[in-house]
Amino acid sequence: IILQLATSQAQAIDLNPLSAIKNAVEAAVEDRSSSDIAKDFELKTKITAKIVDKMGTDVFSLNTDVYEQDVMLTGAVENKRLKAMAASFAKSIKGVKKLYNEVIVIKGIDQDKGAAENFIDDAVIEGKINALLLDGKGVNVTNFRWRAVGGQVFLFGRAFSKAESSKATGVVKGIKNVVSVTSRVKIAPK
């Protein structure tokens, strides 16, 4: 129960059918070795467990994505101290190559909209990204990860070319209610 409370609202999206399909496809056609995928899964598990253990209910919206041992933290916290703590815990895990701390500080989380409404908007955005990138030509969706936080979208993973990365970013920018796109996608040909 504590894990459920402390994991992010964005992680709940992973239970939707589109994400489940995407995860199954990724496992089957991932453009990486099974040992690389296993390392990423192990890092994600360790980081999530440490953050939950050390920060408990102070973290109500935080997500960890790992790709080729690079880590991207996303979500929202109420102050800079919590953002820095999450980053510190993630960096402390052996095997993390690079950390992108994209956690947003939002004082008084419910200022403009209710948390539930933000969650619904972000869930819709993430679902649209999933569908559009799966359907899009020229984007190897299995190498991309994405998170939406208050309409701000963070892309992560690997593109085989600058054109592929630009196409993915362009698709996301065209989605209703997306207010900004930050790309942490690295370019690395096969």
JSON list of C-alpha atoms in Angstrom, two decimals:
[
{"chain": "A", "resi": 1, "resn": "ILE", "atom": "CA", "xyz": [0.00, 0.00, 0.00]},
{"chain": "A", "resi": 2, "resn": "ILE", "atom": "CA", "xyz": [2.81, 2.42, 0.82]},
{"chain": "A", "resi": 3, "resn": "LEU", "atom": "CA", "xyz": [4.36, 1.78, -2.59]},
{"chain": "A", "resi": 4, "resn": "GLN", "atom": "CA", "xyz": [1.04, 2.61, -4.24]},
{"chain": "A", "resi": 5, "resn": "LEU", "atom": "CA", "xyz": [0.70, 5.83, -2.28]},
{"chain": "A", "resi": 6, "resn": "ALA", "atom": "CA", "xyz": [4.22, 6.97, -2.94]},
{"chain": "A", "resi": 7, "resn": "THR", "atom": "CA", "xyz": [4.46, 6.06, -6.60]},
{"chain": "A", "resi": 8, "resn": "SER", "atom": "CA", "xyz": [3.46, 8.65, -9.08]},
{"chain": "A", "resi": 9, "resn": "GLN", "atom": "CA", "xyz": [0.13, 9.29, -10.64]},
{"chain": "A", "resi": 10, "resn": "ALA", "atom": "CA", "xyz": [1.90, 8.82, -13.95]},
{"chain": "A", "resi": 11, "resn": "GLN", "atom": "CA", "xyz": [2.81, 5.27, -12.99]},
{"chain": "A", "resi": 12, "resn": "ALA", "atom": "CA", "xyz": [-0.87, 4.44, -12.68]},
{"chain": "A", "resi": 13, "resn": "ILE", "atom": "CA", "xyz": [-1.08, 5.14, -16.40]},
{"chain": "A", "resi": 14, "resn": "ASP", "atom": "CA", "xyz": [1.15, 2.14, -16.98]},
{"chain": "A", "resi": 15, "resn": "LEU", "atom": "CA", "xyz": [-1.85, 0.00, -16.13]},
{"chain": "A", "resi": 16, "resn": "ASN", "atom": "CA", "xyz": [-3.88, 1.27, -19.07]},
{"chain": "A", "resi": 17, "resn": "PRO", "atom": "CA", "xyz": [-4.30, -1.05, -22.09]},
{"chain": "A", "resi": 18, "resn": "LEU", "atom": "CA", "xyz": [-2.26, 1.10, -24.49]},
{"chain": "A", "resi": 19, "resn": "SER", "atom": "CA", "xyz": [0.73, 1.14, -22.15]},
{"chain": "A", "resi": 20, "resn": "ALA", "atom": "CA", "xyz": [0.42, -2.57, -21.52]},
{"chain": "A", "resi": 21, "resn": "ILE", "atom": "CA", "xyz": [0.51, -3.20, -25.27]},
{"chain": "A", "resi": 22, "resn": "LYS", "atom": "CA", "xyz": [3.47, -0.85, -25.66]},
{"chain": "A", "resi": 23, "resn": "ASN", "atom": "CA", "xyz": [5.36, -2.60, -22.85]},
{"chain": "A", "resi": 24, "resn": "ALA", "atom": "CA", "xyz": [4.74, -6.02, -24.43]},
{"chain": "A", "resi": 25, "resn": "VAL", "atom": "CA", "xyz": [5.89, -4.76, -27.83]},
{"chain": "A", "resi": 26, "resn": "GLU", "atom": "CA", "xyz": [8.99, -3.20, -26.24]},
{"chain": "A", "resi": 27, "resn": "ALA", "atom": "CA", "xyz": [9.96, -6.46, -24.60]},
{"chain": "A", "resi": 28, "resn": "ALA", "atom": "CA", "xyz": [9.54, -8.37, -27.86]},
{"chain": "A", "resi": 29, "resn": "VAL", "atom": "CA", "xyz": [11.24, -5.94, -30.25]},
{"chain": "A", "resi": 30, "resn": "GLU", "atom": "CA", "xyz": [13.42, -3.79, -28.01]},
{"chain": "A", "resi": 31, "resn": "ASP", "atom": "CA", "xyz": [16.49, -2.69, -29.90]},
{"chain": "A", "resi": 32, "resn": "ARG", "atom": "CA", "xyz": [18.75, -3.62, -26.99]},
{"chain": "A", "resi": 33, "resn": "SER", "atom": "CA", "xyz": [20.11, -6.77, -25.41]},
{"chain": "A", "resi": 34, "resn": "SER", "atom": "CA", "xyz": [18.11, -8.55, -22.75]},
{"chain": "A", "resi": 35, "resn": "SER", "atom": "CA", "xyz": [20.91, -7.92, -20.25]},
{"chain": "A", "resi": 36, "resn": "ASP", "atom": "CA", "xyz": [20.70, -4.15, -20.93]},
{"chain": "A", "resi": 37, "resn": "ILE", "atom": "CA", "xyz": [16.94, -4.25, -20.42]},
{"chain": "A", "resi": 38, "resn": "ALA", "atom": "CA", "xyz": [17.43, -6.23, -17.20]},
{"chain": "A", "resi": 39, "resn": "LYS", "atom": "CA", "xyz": [19.99, -3.67, -15.91]},
{"chain": "A", "resi": 40, "resn": "ASP", "atom": "CA", "xyz": [17.51, -0.87, -16.55]},
{"chain": "A", "resi": 41, "resn": "PHE", "atom": "CA", "xyz": [14.72, -2.71, -14.78]},
{"chain": "A", "resi": 42, "resn": "GLU", "atom": "CA", "xyz": [16.98, -3.41, -11.80]},
{"chain": "A", "resi": 43, "resn": "LEU", "atom": "CA", "xyz": [18.03, 0.25, -11.57]},
{"chain": "A", "resi": 44, "resn": "LYS", "atom": "CA", "xyz": [14.43, 1.44, -11.79]},
{"chain": "A", "resi": 45, "resn": "THR", "atom": "CA", "xyz": [13.42, -0.97, -9.03]},
{"chain": "A", "resi": 46, "resn": "LYS", "atom": "CA", "xyz": [16.29, 0.09, -6.75]},
{"chain": "A", "resi": 47, "resn": "ILE", "atom": "CA", "xyz": [15.74, 3.81, -7.32]},
{"chain": "A", "resi": 48, "resn": "THR", "atom": "CA", "xyz": [12.00, 3.58, -6.75]},
{"chain": "A", "resi": 49, "resn": "ALA", "atom": "CA", "xyz": [12.46, 1.50, -3.59]},
{"chain": "A", "resi": 50, "resn": "LYS", "atom": "CA", "xyz": [15.05, 3.90, -2.17]},
{"chain": "A", "resi": 51, "resn": "ILE", "atom": "CA", "xyz": [12.95, 6.99, -2.87]},
{"chain": "A", "resi": 52, "resn": "VAL", "atom": "CA", "xyz": [9.87, 5.37, -1.34]},
{"chain": "A", "resi": 53, "resn": "ASP", "atom": "CA", "xyz": [11.86, 4.13, 1.65]},
{"chain": "A", "resi": 54, "resn": "LYS", "atom": "CA", "xyz": [13.60, 7.44, 2.34]},
{"chain": "A", "resi": 55, "resn": "MET", "atom": "CA", "xyz": [10.92, 9.93, 1.32]},
{"chain": "A", "resi": 56, "resn": "GLY", "atom": "CA", "xyz": [7.72, 8.01, 2.00]},
{"chain": "A", "resi": 57, "resn": "THR", "atom": "CA", "xyz": [4.57, 10.04, 1.65]},
{"chain": "A", "resi": 58, "resn": "ASP", "atom": "CA", "xyz": [6.51, 13.26, 0.94]},
{"chain": "A", "resi": 59, "resn": "VAL", "atom": "CA", "xyz": [6.53, 12.01, -2.64]},
{"chain": "A", "resi": 60, "resn": "PHE", "atom": "CA", "xyz": [3.06, 11.87, -4.07]},
{"chain": "A", "resi": 61, "resn": "SER", "atom": "CA", "xyz": [3.97, 12.29, -7.74]},
{"chain": "A", "resi": 62, "resn": "LEU", "atom": "CA", "xyz": [7.31, 10.95, -8.88]},
{"chain": "A", "resi": 63, "resn": "ASN", "atom": "CA", "xyz": [8.29, 8.64, -11.67]},
{"chain": "A", "resi": 64, "resn": "THR", "atom": "CA", "xyz": [11.55, 6.97, -12.67]},
{"chain": "A", "resi": 65, "resn": "ASP", "atom": "CA", "xyz": [12.38, 5.99, -16.23]},
{"chain": "A", "resi": 66, "resn": "VAL", "atom": "CA", "xyz": [15.61, 4.23, -17.12]},
{"chain": "A", "resi": 67, "resn": "TYR", "atom": "CA", "xyz": [17.06, 3.69, -20.59]},
{"chain": "A", "resi": 68, "resn": "GLU", "atom": "CA", "xyz": [20.57, 2.34, -21.16]},
{"chain": "A", "resi": 69, "resn": "GLN", "atom": "CA", "xyz": [21.29, 3.10, -17.48]},
{"chain": "A", "resi": 70, "resn": "ASP", "atom": "CA", "xyz": [20.47, 6.79, -17.93]},
{"chain": "A", "resi": 71, "resn": "VAL", "atom": "CA", "xyz": [17.73, 7.91, -15.53]},
{"chain": "A", "resi": 72, "resn": "MET", "atom": "CA", "xyz": [14.99, 10.49, -15.92]},
{"chain": "A", "resi": 73, "resn": "LEU", "atom": "CA", "xyz": [13.02, 11.56, -12.85]},
{"chain": "A", "resi": 74, "resn": "THR", "atom": "CA", "xyz": [9.70, 13.30, -13.49]},
{"chain": "A", "resi": 75, "resn": "GLY", "atom": "CA", "xyz": [6.73, 14.34, -11.42]},
{"chain": "A", "resi": 76, "resn": "ALA", "atom": "CA", "xyz": [5.89, 17.15, -9.06]},
{"chain": "A", "resi": 77, "resn": "VAL", "atom": "CA", "xyz": [6.94, 17.99, -5.52]},
{"chain": "A", "resi": 78, "resn": "GLU", "atom": "CA", "xyz": [6.20, 20.96, -3.28]},
{"chain": "A", "resi": 79, "resn": "ASN", "atom": "CA", "xyz": [9.75, 22.27, -2.78]},
{"chain": "A", "resi": 80, "resn": "LYS", "atom": "CA", "xyz": [13.31, 22.26, -4.11]},
{"chain": "A", "resi": 81, "resn": "ARG", "atom": "CA", "xyz": [14.55, 20.24, -1.14]},
{"chain": "A", "resi": 82, "resn": "LEU", "atom": "CA", "xyz": [12.35, 17.28, -2.11]},
{"chain": "A", "resi": 83, "resn": "LYS", "atom": "CA", "xyz": [13.47, 17.53, -5.74]},
{"chain": "A", "resi": 84, "resn": "ALA", "atom": "CA", "xyz": [17.13, 17.51, -4.66]},
{"chain": "A", "resi": 85, "resn": "MET", "atom": "CA", "xyz": [16.56, 14.59, -2.28]},
{"chain": "A", "resi": 86, "resn": "ALA", "atom": "CA", "xyz": [15.01, 12.46, -5.03]},
{"chain": "A", "resi": 87, "resn": "ALA", "atom": "CA", "xyz": [17.96, 13.22, -7.31]},
{"chain": "A", "resi": 88, "resn": "SER", "atom": "CA", "xyz": [20.44, 12.42, -4.58]},
{"chain": "A", "resi": 89, "resn": "PHE", "atom": "CA", "xyz": [18.83, 9.05, -3.89]},
{"chain": "A", "resi": 90, "resn": "ALA", "atom": "CA", "xyz": [18.73, 8.19, -7.60]},
{"chain": "A", "resi": 91, "resn": "LYS", "atom": "CA", "xyz": [22.41, 9.16, -8.09]},
{"chain": "A", "resi": 92, "resn": "SER", "atom": "CA", "xyz": [23.43, 7.04, -5.12]},
{"chain": "A", "resi": 93, "resn": "ILE", "atom": "CA", "xyz": [22.41, 3.82, -6.87]},
{"chain": "A", "resi": 94, "resn": "LYS", "atom": "CA", "xyz": [25.39, 2.06, -8.40]},
{"chain": "A", "resi": 95, "resn": "GLY", "atom": "CA", "xyz": [25.14, 1.78, -12.18]},
{"chain": "A", "resi": 96, "resn": "VAL", "atom": "CA", "xyz": [23.39, 5.07, -12.93]},
{"chain": "A", "resi": 97, "resn": "LYS", "atom": "CA", "xyz": [25.28, 6.65, -15.83]},
{"chain": "A", "resi": 98, "resn": "LYS", "atom": "CA", "xyz": [23.45, 9.96, -16.15]},
{"chain": "A", "resi": 99, "resn": "LEU", "atom": "CA", "xyz": [20.56, 11.59, -14.30]},
{"chain": "A", "resi": 100, "resn": "TYR", "atom": "CA", "xyz": [18.01, 14.01, -15.72]},
{"chain": "A", "resi": 101, "resn": "ASN", "atom": "CA", "xyz": [16.09, 15.52, -12.84]},
{"chain": "A", "resi": 102, "resn": "GLU", "atom": "CA", "xyz": [12.94, 16.86, -14.55]},
{"chain": "A", "resi": 103, "resn": "VAL", "atom": "CA", "xyz": [10.88, 16.93, -11.34]},
{"chain": "A", "resi": 104, "resn": "ILE", "atom": "CA", "xyz": [8.82, 20.11, -11.24]},
{"chain": "A", "resi": 105, "resn": "VAL", "atom": "CA", "xyz": [8.44, 22.16, -8.07]},
{"chain": "A", "resi": 106, "resn": "ILE", "atom": "CA", "xyz": [4.84, 23.30, -7.68]},
{"chain": "A", "resi": 107, "resn": "LYS", "atom": "CA", "xyz": [4.08, 25.15, -4.48]},
{"chain": "A", "resi": 108, "resn": "GLY", "atom": "CA", "xyz": [0.57, 24.43, -3.32]},
{"chain": "A", "resi": 109, "resn": "ILE", "atom": "CA", "xyz": [0.09, 21.63, -5.82]},
{"chain": "A", "resi": 110, "resn": "ASP", "atom": "CA", "xyz": [-3.60, 22.41, -6.33]},
{"chain": "A", "resi": 111, "resn": "GLN", "atom": "CA", "xyz": [-3.24, 26.09, -7.25]},
{"chain": "A", "resi": 112, "resn": "ASP", "atom": "CA", "xyz": [-4.62, 26.26, -10.79]},
{"chain": "A", "resi": 113, "resn": "LYS", "atom": "CA", "xyz": [-6.37, 22.89, -11.12]},
{"chain": "A", "resi": 114, "resn": "GLY", "atom": "CA", "xyz": [-7.15, 20.03, -8.85]},
{"chain": "A", "resi": 115, "resn": "ALA", "atom": "CA", "xyz": [-4.61, 17.21, -8.72]},
{"chain": "A", "resi": 116, "resn": "ALA", "atom": "CA", "xyz": [-7.18, 14.80, -10.17]},
{"chain": "A", "resi": 117, "resn": "GLU", "atom": "CA", "xyz": [-7.83, 17.06, -13.14]},
{"chain": "A", "resi": 118, "resn": "ASN", "atom": "CA", "xyz": [-4.09, 17.42, -13.82]},
{"chain": "A", "resi": 119, "resn": "PHE", "atom": "CA", "xyz": [-3.73, 13.65, -13.61]},
{"chain": "A", "resi": 120, "resn": "ILE", "atom": "CA", "xyz": [-6.53, 13.14, -16.13]},
{"chain": "A", "resi": 121, "resn": "ASP", "atom": "CA", "xyz": [-5.03, 15.72, -18.54]},
{"chain": "A", "resi": 122, "resn": "ASP", "atom": "CA", "xyz": [-1.59, 14.10, -18.29]},
{"chain": "A", "resi": 123, "resn": "ALA", "atom": "CA", "xyz": [-3.08, 10.62, -18.73]},
{"chain": "A", "resi": 124, "resn": "VAL", "atom": "CA", "xyz": [-4.83, 11.76, -21.90]},
{"chain": "A", "resi": 125, "resn": "ILE", "atom": "CA", "xyz": [-1.63, 13.36, -23.21]},
{"chain": "A", "resi": 126, "resn": "GLU", "atom": "CA", "xyz": [0.43, 10.23, -22.50]},
{"chain": "A", "resi": 127, "resn": "GLY", "atom": "CA", "xyz": [-2.21, 8.04, -24.14]},
{"chain": "A", "resi": 128, "resn": "LYS", "atom": "CA", "xyz": [-2.18, 10.23, -27.24]},
{"chain": "A", "resi": 129, "resn": "ILE", "atom": "CA", "xyz": [1.62, 10.18, -27.39]},
{"chain": "A", "resi": 130, "resn": "ASN", "atom": "CA", "xyz": [1.53, 6.40, -27.15]},
{"chain": "A", "resi": 131, "resn": "ALA", "atom": "CA", "xyz": [-1.05, 6.05, -29.93]},
{"chain": "A", "resi": 132, "resn": "LEU", "atom": "CA", "xyz": [0.49, 8.64, -32.26]},
{"chain": "A", "resi": 133, "resn": "LEU", "atom": "CA", "xyz": [4.05, 7.39, -31.92]},
{"chain": "A", "resi": 134, "resn": "LEU", "atom": "CA", "xyz": [2.94, 3.77, -32.34]},
{"chain": "A", "resi": 135, "resn": "ASP", "atom": "CA", "xyz": [1.07, 4.80, -35.47]},
{"chain": "A", "resi": 136, "resn": "GLY", "atom": "CA", "xyz": [3.74, 7.19, -36.74]},
{"chain": "A", "resi": 137, "resn": "LYS", "atom": "CA", "xyz": [6.14, 6.25, -39.48]},
{"chain": "A", "resi": 138, "resn": "GLY", "atom": "CA", "xyz": [9.81, 6.98, -38.97]},
{"chain": "A", "resi": 139, "resn": "VAL", "atom": "CA", "xyz": [9.78, 6.72, -35.17]},
{"chain": "A", "resi": 140, "resn": "ASN", "atom": "CA", "xyz": [11.03, 3.55, -33.46]},
{"chain": "A", "resi": 141, "resn": "VAL", "atom": "CA", "xyz": [8.66, 3.88, -30.50]},
{"chain": "A", "resi": 142, "resn": "THR", "atom": "CA", "xyz": [10.30, 1.07, -28.52]},
{"chain": "A", "resi": 143, "resn": "ASN", "atom": "CA", "xyz": [13.33, 3.27, -27.94]},
{"chain": "A", "resi": 144, "resn": "PHE", "atom": "CA", "xyz": [11.34, 6.20, -26.51]},
{"chain": "A", "resi": 145, "resn": "ARG", "atom": "CA", "xyz": [9.91, 6.91, -23.08]},
{"chain": "A", "resi": 146, "resn": "TRP", "atom": "CA", "xyz": [7.69, 9.87, -22.17]},
{"chain": "A", "resi": 147, "resn": "ARG", "atom": "CA", "xyz": [6.02, 11.49, -19.20]},
{"chain": "A", "resi": 148, "resn": "ALA", "atom": "CA", "xyz": [3.56, 14.36, -18.96]},
{"chain": "A", "resi": 149, "resn": "VAL", "atom": "CA", "xyz": [3.49, 16.55, -15.86]},
{"chain": "A", "resi": 150, "resn": "GLY", "atom": "CA", "xyz": [1.00, 19.39, -15.85]},
{"chain": "A", "resi": 151, "resn": "GLY", "atom": "CA", "xyz": [1.03, 19.44, -19.65]},
{"chain": "A", "resi": 152, "resn": "GLN", "atom": "CA", "xyz": [4.83, 19.55, -19.80]},
{"chain": "A", "resi": 153, "resn": "VAL", "atom": "CA", "xyz": [6.09, 16.52, -21.70]},
{"chain": "A", "resi": 154, "resn": "PHE", "atom": "CA", "xyz": [9.50, 14.94, -21.21]},
{"chain": "A", "resi": 155, "resn": "LEU", "atom": "CA", "xyz": [10.86, 12.64, -23.93]},
{"chain": "A", "resi": 156, "resn": "PHE", "atom": "CA", "xyz": [13.62, 10.21, -23.11]},
{"chain": "A", "resi": 157, "resn": "GLY", "atom": "CA", "xyz": [15.46, 7.32, -24.76]},
{"chain": "A", "resi": 158, "resn": "ARG", "atom": "CA", "xyz": [17.25, 6.95, -28.08]},
{"chain": "A", "resi": 159, "resn": "ALA", "atom": "CA", "xyz": [16.65, 7.95, -31.67]},
{"chain": "A", "resi": 160, "resn": "PHE", "atom": "CA", "xyz": [18.64, 6.53, -34.57]},
{"chain": "A", "resi": 161, "resn": "SER", "atom": "CA", "xyz": [18.84, 9.96, -36.21]},
{"chain": "A", "resi": 162, "resn": "LYS", "atom": "CA", "xyz": [18.20, 13.62, -35.58]},
{"chain": "A", "resi": 163, "resn": "ALA", "atom": "CA", "xyz": [15.27, 13.39, -38.03]},
{"chain": "A", "resi": 164, "resn": "GLU", "atom": "CA", "xyz": [13.66, 10.63, -35.93]},
{"chain": "A", "resi": 165, "resn": "SER", "atom": "CA", "xyz": [14.08, 12.66, -32.74]},
{"chain": "A", "resi": 166, "resn": "SER", "atom": "CA", "xyz": [12.67, 15.78, -34.42]},
{"chain": "A", "resi": 167, "resn": "LYS", "atom": "CA", "xyz": [9.69, 13.84, -35.76]},
{"chain": "A", "resi": 168, "resn": "ALA", "atom": "CA", "xyz": [8.86, 12.45, -32.32]},
{"chain": "A", "resi": 169, "resn": "THR", "atom": "CA", "xyz": [9.15, 15.92, -30.77]},
{"chain": "A", "resi": 170, "resn": "GLY", "atom": "CA", "xyz": [6.96, 17.38, -33.50]},
{"chain": "A", "resi": 171, "resn": "VAL", "atom": "CA", "xyz": [4.26, 14.75, -32.95]},
{"chain": "A", "resi": 172, "resn": "VAL", "atom": "CA", "xyz": [4.18, 15.52, -29.24]},
{"chain": "A", "resi": 173, "resn": "LYS", "atom": "CA", "xyz": [4.12, 19.30, -29.74]},
{"chain": "A", "resi": 174, "resn": "GLY", "atom": "CA", "xyz": [1.00, 18.90, -31.88]},
{"chain": "A", "resi": 175, "resn": "ILE", "atom": "CA", "xyz": [-1.05, 17.29, -29.11]},
{"chain": "A", "resi": 176, "resn": "LYS", "atom": "CA", "xyz": [-3.76, 19.38, -27.48]},
{"chain": "A", "resi": 177, "resn": "ASN", "atom": "CA", "xyz": [-2.91, 20.62, -23.94]},
{"chain": "A", "resi": 178, "resn": "VAL", "atom": "CA", "xyz": [0.85, 20.05, -24.35]},
{"chain": "A", "resi": 179, "resn": "VAL", "atom": "CA", "xyz": [2.41, 23.25, -23.03]},
{"chain": "A", "resi": 180, "resn": "SER", "atom": "CA", "xyz": [6.08, 22.35, -23.59]},
{"chain": "A", "resi": 181, "resn": "VAL", "atom": "CA", "xyz": [8.31, 19.49, -24.71]},
{"chain": "A", "resi": 182, "resn": "THR", "atom": "CA", "xyz": [11.73, 18.75, -23.24]},
{"chain": "A", "resi": 183, "resn": "SER", "atom": "CA", "xyz": [13.72, 16.15, -25.14]},
{"chain": "A", "resi": 184, "resn": "ARG", "atom": "CA", "xyz": [16.37, 14.12, -23.37]},
{"chain": "A", "resi": 185, "resn": "VAL", "atom": "CA", "xyz": [16.55, 11.73, -26.34]},
{"chain": "A", "resi": 186, "resn": "LYS", "atom": "CA", "xyz": [20.08, 10.84, -27.35]},
{"chain": "A", "resi": 187, "resn": "ILE", "atom": "CA", "xyz": [20.95, 10.29, -31.00]},
{"chain": "A", "resi": 188, "resn": "ALA", "atom": "CA", "xyz": [22.74, 6.97, -31.58]},
{"chain": "A", "resi": 189, "resn": "PRO", "atom": "CA", "xyz": [22.62, 5.10, -34.89]},
{"chain": "A", "resi": 190, "resn": "LYS", "atom": "CA", "xyz": [22.20, 1.32, -34.83]}
]
